[in-house]
Structure formats: structure tokens, C-alpha cells
mmCIF file of C-alpha atoms in Angstrom:
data_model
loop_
_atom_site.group_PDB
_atom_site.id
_atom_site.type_symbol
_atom_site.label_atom_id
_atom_site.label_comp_id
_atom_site.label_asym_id
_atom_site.label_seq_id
_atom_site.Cartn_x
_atom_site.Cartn_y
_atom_site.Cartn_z
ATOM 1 C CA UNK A 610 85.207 102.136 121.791
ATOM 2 C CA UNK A 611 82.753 103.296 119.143
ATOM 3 C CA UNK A 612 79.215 102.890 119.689
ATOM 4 C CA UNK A 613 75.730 103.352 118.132
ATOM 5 C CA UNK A 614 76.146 103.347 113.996
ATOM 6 C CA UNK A 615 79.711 103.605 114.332
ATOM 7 C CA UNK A 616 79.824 100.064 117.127
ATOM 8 C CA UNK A 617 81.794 97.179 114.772
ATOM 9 C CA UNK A 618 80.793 93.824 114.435
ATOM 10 C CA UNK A 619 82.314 90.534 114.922
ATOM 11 C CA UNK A 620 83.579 88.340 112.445
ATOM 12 C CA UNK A 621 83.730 85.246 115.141
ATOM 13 C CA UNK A 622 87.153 83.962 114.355
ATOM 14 C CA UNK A 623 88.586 84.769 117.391
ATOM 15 C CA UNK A 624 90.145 80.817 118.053
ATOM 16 C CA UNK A 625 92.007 80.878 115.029
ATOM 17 C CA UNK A 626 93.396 84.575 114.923
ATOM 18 C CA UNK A 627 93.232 85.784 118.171
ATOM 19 C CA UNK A 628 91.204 89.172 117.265
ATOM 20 C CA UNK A 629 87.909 90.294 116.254
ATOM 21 C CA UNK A 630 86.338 92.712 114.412
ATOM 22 C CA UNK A 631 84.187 92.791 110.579
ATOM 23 C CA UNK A 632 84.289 96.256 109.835
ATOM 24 C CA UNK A 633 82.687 98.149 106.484
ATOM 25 C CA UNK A 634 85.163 99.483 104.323
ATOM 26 C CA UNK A 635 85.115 102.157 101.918
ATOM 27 C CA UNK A 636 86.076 102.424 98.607
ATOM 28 C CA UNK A 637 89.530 102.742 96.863
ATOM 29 C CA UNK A 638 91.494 102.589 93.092
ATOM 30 C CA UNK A 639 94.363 100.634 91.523
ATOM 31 C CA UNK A 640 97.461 102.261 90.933
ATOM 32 C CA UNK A 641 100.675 101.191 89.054
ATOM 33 C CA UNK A 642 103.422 103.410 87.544
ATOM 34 C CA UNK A 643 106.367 103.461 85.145
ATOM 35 C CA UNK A 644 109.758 105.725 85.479
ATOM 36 C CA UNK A 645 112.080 105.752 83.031
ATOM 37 C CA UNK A 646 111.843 102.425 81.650
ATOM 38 C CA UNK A 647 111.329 100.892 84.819
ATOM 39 C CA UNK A 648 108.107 98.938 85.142
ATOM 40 C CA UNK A 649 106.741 99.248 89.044
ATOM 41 C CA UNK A 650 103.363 98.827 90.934
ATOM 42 C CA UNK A 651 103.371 100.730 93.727
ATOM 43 C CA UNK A 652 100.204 98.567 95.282
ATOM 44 C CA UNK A 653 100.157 95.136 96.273
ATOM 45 C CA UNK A 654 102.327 92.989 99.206
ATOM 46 C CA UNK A 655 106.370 92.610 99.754
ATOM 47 C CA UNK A 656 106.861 89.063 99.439
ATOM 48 C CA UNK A 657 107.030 87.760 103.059
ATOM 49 C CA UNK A 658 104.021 89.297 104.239
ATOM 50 C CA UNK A 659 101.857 87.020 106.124
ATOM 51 C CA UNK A 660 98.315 86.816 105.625
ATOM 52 C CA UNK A 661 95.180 85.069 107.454
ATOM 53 C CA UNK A 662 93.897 82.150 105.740
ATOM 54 C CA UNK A 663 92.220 79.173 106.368
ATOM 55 C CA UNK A 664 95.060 77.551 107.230
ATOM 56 C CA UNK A 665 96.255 80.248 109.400
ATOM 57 C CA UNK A 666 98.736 82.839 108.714
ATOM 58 C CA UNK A 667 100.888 82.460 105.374
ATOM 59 C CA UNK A 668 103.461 84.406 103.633
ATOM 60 C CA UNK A 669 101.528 85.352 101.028
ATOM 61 C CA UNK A 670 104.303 84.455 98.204
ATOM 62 C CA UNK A 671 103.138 80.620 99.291
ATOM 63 C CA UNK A 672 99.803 81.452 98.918
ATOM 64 C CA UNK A 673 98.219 79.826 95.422
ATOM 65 C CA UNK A 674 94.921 80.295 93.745
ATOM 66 C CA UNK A 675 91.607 78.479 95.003
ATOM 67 C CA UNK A 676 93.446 78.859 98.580
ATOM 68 C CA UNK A 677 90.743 80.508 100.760
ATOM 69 C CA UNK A 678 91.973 84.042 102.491
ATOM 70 C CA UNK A 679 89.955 85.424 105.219
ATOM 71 C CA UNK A 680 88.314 89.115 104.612
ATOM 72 C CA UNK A 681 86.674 92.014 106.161
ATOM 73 C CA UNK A 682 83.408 91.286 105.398
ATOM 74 C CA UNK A 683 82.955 88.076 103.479
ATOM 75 C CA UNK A 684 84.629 85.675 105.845
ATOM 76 C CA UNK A 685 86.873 83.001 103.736
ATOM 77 C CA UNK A 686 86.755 83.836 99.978
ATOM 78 C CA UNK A 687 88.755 81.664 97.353
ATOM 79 C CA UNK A 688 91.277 83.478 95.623
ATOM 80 C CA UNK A 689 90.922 83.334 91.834
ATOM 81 C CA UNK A 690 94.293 84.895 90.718
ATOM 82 C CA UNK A 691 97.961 85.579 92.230
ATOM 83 C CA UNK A 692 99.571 88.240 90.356
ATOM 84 C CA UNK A 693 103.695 88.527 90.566
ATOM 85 C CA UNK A 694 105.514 91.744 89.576
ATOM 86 C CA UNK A 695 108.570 93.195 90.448
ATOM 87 C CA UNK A 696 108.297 96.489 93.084
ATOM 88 C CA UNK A 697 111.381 97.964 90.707
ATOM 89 C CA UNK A 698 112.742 96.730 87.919
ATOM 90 C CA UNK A 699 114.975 99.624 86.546
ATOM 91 C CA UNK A 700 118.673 100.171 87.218
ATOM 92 C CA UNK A 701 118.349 103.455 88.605
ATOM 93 C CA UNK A 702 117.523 104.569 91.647
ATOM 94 C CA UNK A 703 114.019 104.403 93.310
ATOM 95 C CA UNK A 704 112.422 108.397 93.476
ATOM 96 C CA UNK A 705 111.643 109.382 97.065
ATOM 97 C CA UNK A 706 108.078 109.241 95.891
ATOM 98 C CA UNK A 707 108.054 105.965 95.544
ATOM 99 C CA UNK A 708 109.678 105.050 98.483
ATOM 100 C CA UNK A 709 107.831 102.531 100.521
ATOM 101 C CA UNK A 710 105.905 102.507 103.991
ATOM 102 C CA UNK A 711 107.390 101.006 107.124
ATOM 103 C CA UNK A 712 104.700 100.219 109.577
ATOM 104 C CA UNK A 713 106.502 99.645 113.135
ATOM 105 C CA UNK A 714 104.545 96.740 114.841
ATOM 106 C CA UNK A 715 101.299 97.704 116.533
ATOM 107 C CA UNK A 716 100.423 100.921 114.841
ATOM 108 C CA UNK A 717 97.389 99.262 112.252
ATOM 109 C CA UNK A 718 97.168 96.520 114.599
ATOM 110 C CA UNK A 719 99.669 94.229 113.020
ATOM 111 C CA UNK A 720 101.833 92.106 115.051
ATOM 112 C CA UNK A 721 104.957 92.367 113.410
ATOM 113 C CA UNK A 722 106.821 94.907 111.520
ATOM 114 C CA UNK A 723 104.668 95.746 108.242
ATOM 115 C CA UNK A 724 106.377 97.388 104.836
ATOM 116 C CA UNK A 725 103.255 98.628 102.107
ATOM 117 C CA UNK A 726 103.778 100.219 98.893
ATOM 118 C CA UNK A 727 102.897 104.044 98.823
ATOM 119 C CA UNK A 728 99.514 103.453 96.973
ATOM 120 C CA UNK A 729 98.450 100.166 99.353
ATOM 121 C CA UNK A 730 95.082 100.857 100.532
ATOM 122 C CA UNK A 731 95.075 100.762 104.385
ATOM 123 C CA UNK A 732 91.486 100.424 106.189
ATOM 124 C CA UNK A 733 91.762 102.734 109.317
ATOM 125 C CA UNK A 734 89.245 103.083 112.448
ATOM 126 C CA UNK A 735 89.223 106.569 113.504
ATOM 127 C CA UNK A 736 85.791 108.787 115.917
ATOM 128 C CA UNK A 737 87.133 111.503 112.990
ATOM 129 C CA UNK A 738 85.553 109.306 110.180
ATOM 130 C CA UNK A 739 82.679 108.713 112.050
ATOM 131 C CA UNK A 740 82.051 112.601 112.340
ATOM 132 C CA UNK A 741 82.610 112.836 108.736
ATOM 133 C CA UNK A 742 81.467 110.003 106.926
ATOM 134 C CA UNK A 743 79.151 108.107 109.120
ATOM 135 C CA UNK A 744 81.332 105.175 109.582
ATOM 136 C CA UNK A 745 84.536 104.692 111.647
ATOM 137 C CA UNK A 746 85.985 103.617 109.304
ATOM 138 C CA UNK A 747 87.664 104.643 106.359
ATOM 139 C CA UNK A 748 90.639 103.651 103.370
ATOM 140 C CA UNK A 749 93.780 105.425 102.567
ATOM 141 C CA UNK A 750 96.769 105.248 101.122
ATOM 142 C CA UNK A 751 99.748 104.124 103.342
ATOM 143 C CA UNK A 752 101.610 107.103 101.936
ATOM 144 C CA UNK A 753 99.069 109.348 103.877
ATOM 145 C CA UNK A 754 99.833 107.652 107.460
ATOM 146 C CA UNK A 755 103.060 109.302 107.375
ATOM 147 C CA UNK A 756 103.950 110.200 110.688
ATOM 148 C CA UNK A 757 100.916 108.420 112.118
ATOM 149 C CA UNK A 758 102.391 106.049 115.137
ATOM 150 C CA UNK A 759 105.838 106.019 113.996
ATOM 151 C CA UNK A 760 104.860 105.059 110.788
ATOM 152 C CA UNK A 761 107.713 106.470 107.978
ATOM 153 C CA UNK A 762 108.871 106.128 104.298
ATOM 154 C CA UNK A 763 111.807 104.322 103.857
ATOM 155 C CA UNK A 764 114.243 103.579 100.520
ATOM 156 C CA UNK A 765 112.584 100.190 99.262
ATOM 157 C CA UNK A 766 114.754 96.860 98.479
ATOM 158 C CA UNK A 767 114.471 96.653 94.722
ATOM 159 C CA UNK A 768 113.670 93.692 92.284
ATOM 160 C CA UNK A 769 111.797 92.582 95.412
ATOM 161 C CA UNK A 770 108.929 90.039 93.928
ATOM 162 C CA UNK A 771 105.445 91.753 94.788
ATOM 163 C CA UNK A 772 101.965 89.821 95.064
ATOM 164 C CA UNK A 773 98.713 90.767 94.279
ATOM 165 C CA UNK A 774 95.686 88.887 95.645
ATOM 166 C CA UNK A 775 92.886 88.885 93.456
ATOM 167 C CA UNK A 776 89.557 87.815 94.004
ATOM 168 C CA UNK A 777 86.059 87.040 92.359
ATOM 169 C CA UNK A 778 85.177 90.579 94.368
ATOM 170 C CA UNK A 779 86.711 93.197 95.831
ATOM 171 C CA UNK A 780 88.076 92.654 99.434
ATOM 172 C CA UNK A 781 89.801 93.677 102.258
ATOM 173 C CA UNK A 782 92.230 91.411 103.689
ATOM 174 C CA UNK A 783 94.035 90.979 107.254
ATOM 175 C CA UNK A 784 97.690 91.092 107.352
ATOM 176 C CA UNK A 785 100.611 90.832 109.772
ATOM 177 C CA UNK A 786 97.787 90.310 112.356
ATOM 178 C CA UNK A 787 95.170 92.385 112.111
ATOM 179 C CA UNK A 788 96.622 95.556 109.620
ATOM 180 C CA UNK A 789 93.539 95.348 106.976
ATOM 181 C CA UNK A 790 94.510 95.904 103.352
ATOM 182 C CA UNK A 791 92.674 96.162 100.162
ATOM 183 C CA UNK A 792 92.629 93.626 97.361
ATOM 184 C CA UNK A 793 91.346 93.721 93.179
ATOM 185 C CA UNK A 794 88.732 91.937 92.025
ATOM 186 C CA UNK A 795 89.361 89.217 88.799
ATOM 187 C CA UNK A 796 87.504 92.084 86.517
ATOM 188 C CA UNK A 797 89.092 95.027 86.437
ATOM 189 C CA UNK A 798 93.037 95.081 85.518
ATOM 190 C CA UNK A 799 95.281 96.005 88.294
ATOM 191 C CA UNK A 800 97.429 98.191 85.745
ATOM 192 C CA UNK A 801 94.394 101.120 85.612
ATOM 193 C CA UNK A 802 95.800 104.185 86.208
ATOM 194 C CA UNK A 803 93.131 106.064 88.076
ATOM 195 C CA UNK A 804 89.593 103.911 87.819
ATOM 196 C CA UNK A 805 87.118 104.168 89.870
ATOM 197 C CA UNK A 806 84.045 101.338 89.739
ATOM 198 C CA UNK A 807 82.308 99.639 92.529
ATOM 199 C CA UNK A 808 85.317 98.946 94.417
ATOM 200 C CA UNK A 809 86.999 100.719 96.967
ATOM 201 C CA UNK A 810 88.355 104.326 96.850
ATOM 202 C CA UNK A 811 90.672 105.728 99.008
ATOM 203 C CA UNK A 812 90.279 109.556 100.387
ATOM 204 C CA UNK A 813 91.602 112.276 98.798
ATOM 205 C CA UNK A 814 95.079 113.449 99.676
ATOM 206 C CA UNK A 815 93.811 116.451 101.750
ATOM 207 C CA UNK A 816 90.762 114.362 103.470
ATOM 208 C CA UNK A 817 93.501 112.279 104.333
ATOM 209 C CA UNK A 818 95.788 114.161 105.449
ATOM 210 C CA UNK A 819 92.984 115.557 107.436
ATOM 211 C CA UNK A 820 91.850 112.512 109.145
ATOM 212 C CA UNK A 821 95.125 111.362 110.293
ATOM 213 C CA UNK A 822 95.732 114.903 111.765
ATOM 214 C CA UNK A 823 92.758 113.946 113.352
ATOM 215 C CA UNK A 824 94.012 110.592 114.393
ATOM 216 C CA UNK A 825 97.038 112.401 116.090
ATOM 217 C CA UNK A 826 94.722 114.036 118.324
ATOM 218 C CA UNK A 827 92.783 111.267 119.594
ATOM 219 C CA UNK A 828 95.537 109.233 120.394
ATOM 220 C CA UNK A 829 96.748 112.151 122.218
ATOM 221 C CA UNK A 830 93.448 112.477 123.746
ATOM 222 C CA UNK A 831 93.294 108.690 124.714
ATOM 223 C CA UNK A 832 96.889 109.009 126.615
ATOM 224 C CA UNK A 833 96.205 111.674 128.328
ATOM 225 C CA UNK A 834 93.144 110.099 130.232
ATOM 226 C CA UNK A 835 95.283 106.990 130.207
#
């Protein structure tokens, strides 16, 4: 349990989700990418990922704009735009690189069985953040959680229909029951290789890798006075 600057607070939704917890997030690009013809995104949800809304949890495919999605820190926000694109649309095989995440149930807190692109930004609790940034919590990329809690890369379906939530601000979104995940805001284009505004940026690939090193240990730590 974290305490002092790094204690969370409570969103109060607890009757209609079943969890707690309003937590400040940190800051994180878009990404998309192209290979060989092939137009991908390698951010945004696999169709079939449920989401919290206002009327509960939805696959987020069924999801339409003006429906209101719950969020990290603004409570229900309407959703302004619903963006479809296609995780792979070329004939050839998906790289490694661009393999997707597979996040065994429990290990972010979700519920069920979660699969992210490699560039999703995941918002993570860790003491290690705290140390380093003055908040528990922090954003990477689900790439980075590699071998974090049995979480793994795994070859991606293809021509699977991807969504992308976007909203009048940036947000972070609950998904699969409690895994927290970034979204765009309406006014800057998702396709922008490498910008960084006022949203939210993710940690560089060595303070990540850091961190979750760091992770490691504290769940080791935490068993072992289990």
C-alpha cells in the first residue's frame, strides 16, 4: 500500500465496477507505422476489448460517439470520435516487432485475458516510480512489460479491426477490469509519428526497462513476506 504523496485516491465507483482507485498519470505519444505497403497502428484496442462505461462494461467495437467512458481522473467523459483501422493490412507476414502483447488475467489488474498493441500506453503502480518520479505511478509501453507477470509477445491475428477512443482531452481509460490504458485527444492526429504535447508520454525504453526490473523485485519482495 503506498502512502503519504504516493497514497491514491478514490474515484467512488465501487457499486458499478467493483474496484477503486483515481490515480495521476503521466504522459505518453501516438504511434502508428507502415511496412512494406502495409498500413498498421500499433496503438489502440483489439476489437473485443471491454471497457467501463456508463452503462457498464462494453466491447469497445459497440461503443459509439457521445457514449460516456469512465477515466482515470475525469470520471465519465463523452467520447467525441471512434477511430477504426486495421492492426495489419499487408499480405505478408507481421515482423516480430510488431508482434502484439498478451496480458494473462490479473497481471495490470484486468479480469480477463488482455491483448495490447506494442506501442499501447499501459498506466502502472510501482514504490520504484515513487522513488523516481514522485508518483507511483507511471506510463509505458506494453512492449516494455515483457516478462512482467507472465506477460509475453505473441504473433497477432491480422486484418483484426482496431479502435481508437478519442476524446475532447486526453485520458486514461479502464479496461478488461481495471488494466488502465491511454487514449488521444480530438486535436492532435493519432497518425503522429513521435509528438509530444500536453498529453501523456510514456518512459523511455531504458527507464522502462528499468522500472519493471524494479517491479520484478517487489513482487518478489511482497511473496516472500507473503
Amino acid at each position: 500500500m503506498q502512502t503519504g504523496a504516493c497514497q491514491r485516491r478514490t474515484m467512488g465507483m465501487d457499486d458499478m465496477f467493483g474496484w477503486k482507485g483515481a490515480r495521476a498519470p503521466q504522459r505518453m505519444p501516438e504511434m502508428s507505422a507502415a511496412w512494406d505497403g502495409g498500413v498498421m497502428t500499433t496503438r489502440g484496442l483489439l476489437a473485443g476489448t471491454r471497457v467501463a462505461t456508463a452503462m457498464g462494461w462494453r466491447v469497445v467495437e459497440a461503443l459509439a460517439v457521445g457514449d460516456l467512458v469512465l477515466t482515470f481522473d475525469a470520471g465519465l467523459q463523452r467520447l467525441v470520435e471512434l477511430r477504426r483501422d486495421t492492426f495489419w493490412a499487408a499480405e505478408a507476414t507481421v515482423p516480430a516487432a510488431y508482434h502484439s502483447v498478451f496480458v494473462p488475467a490479473g497481471a495490470l489488474g484486468n479480469s480477463a485475458d488482455l491483448e495490447l498493441l506494442p506501442d499501447q500506453g499501459v498506466l502502472v503502480e510501482s514504490d520504484a516510480a515513487c522513488d523516481a518520479y514522485g508518483d507511483p505511478f507511471a506510463v509505458l509501453s506494453a512492449k516494455s512489460l515483457e516478462g512482467f507477470r507472465g506477460i509475453r509477445r505473441m504473433a497477432p491475428r491480422t486484418r483484426i479491426e482496431v479502435m481508437t477512443l478519442v476524446f475532447a482531452e486526453e485520458q486514461v481509460i479502464y479496461a478488461e477490469g481495471g488494466a488502465l490504458v491511454h487514449c488521444p485527444p480530438a486535436t492532435r492526429p493519432i497518425d503522429a509519428l513521435g509528438v509530444v504535447g500536453a498529453g501523456y508520454d510514456v518512459l523511455p525504453a531504458r527507464d522502462a526497462a528499468f522500472l519493471v526490473e524494479c517491479m520484478k523485485v517487489e513482487d518478489q519482495t511482497y511473496a516472500c513476506a507473503a
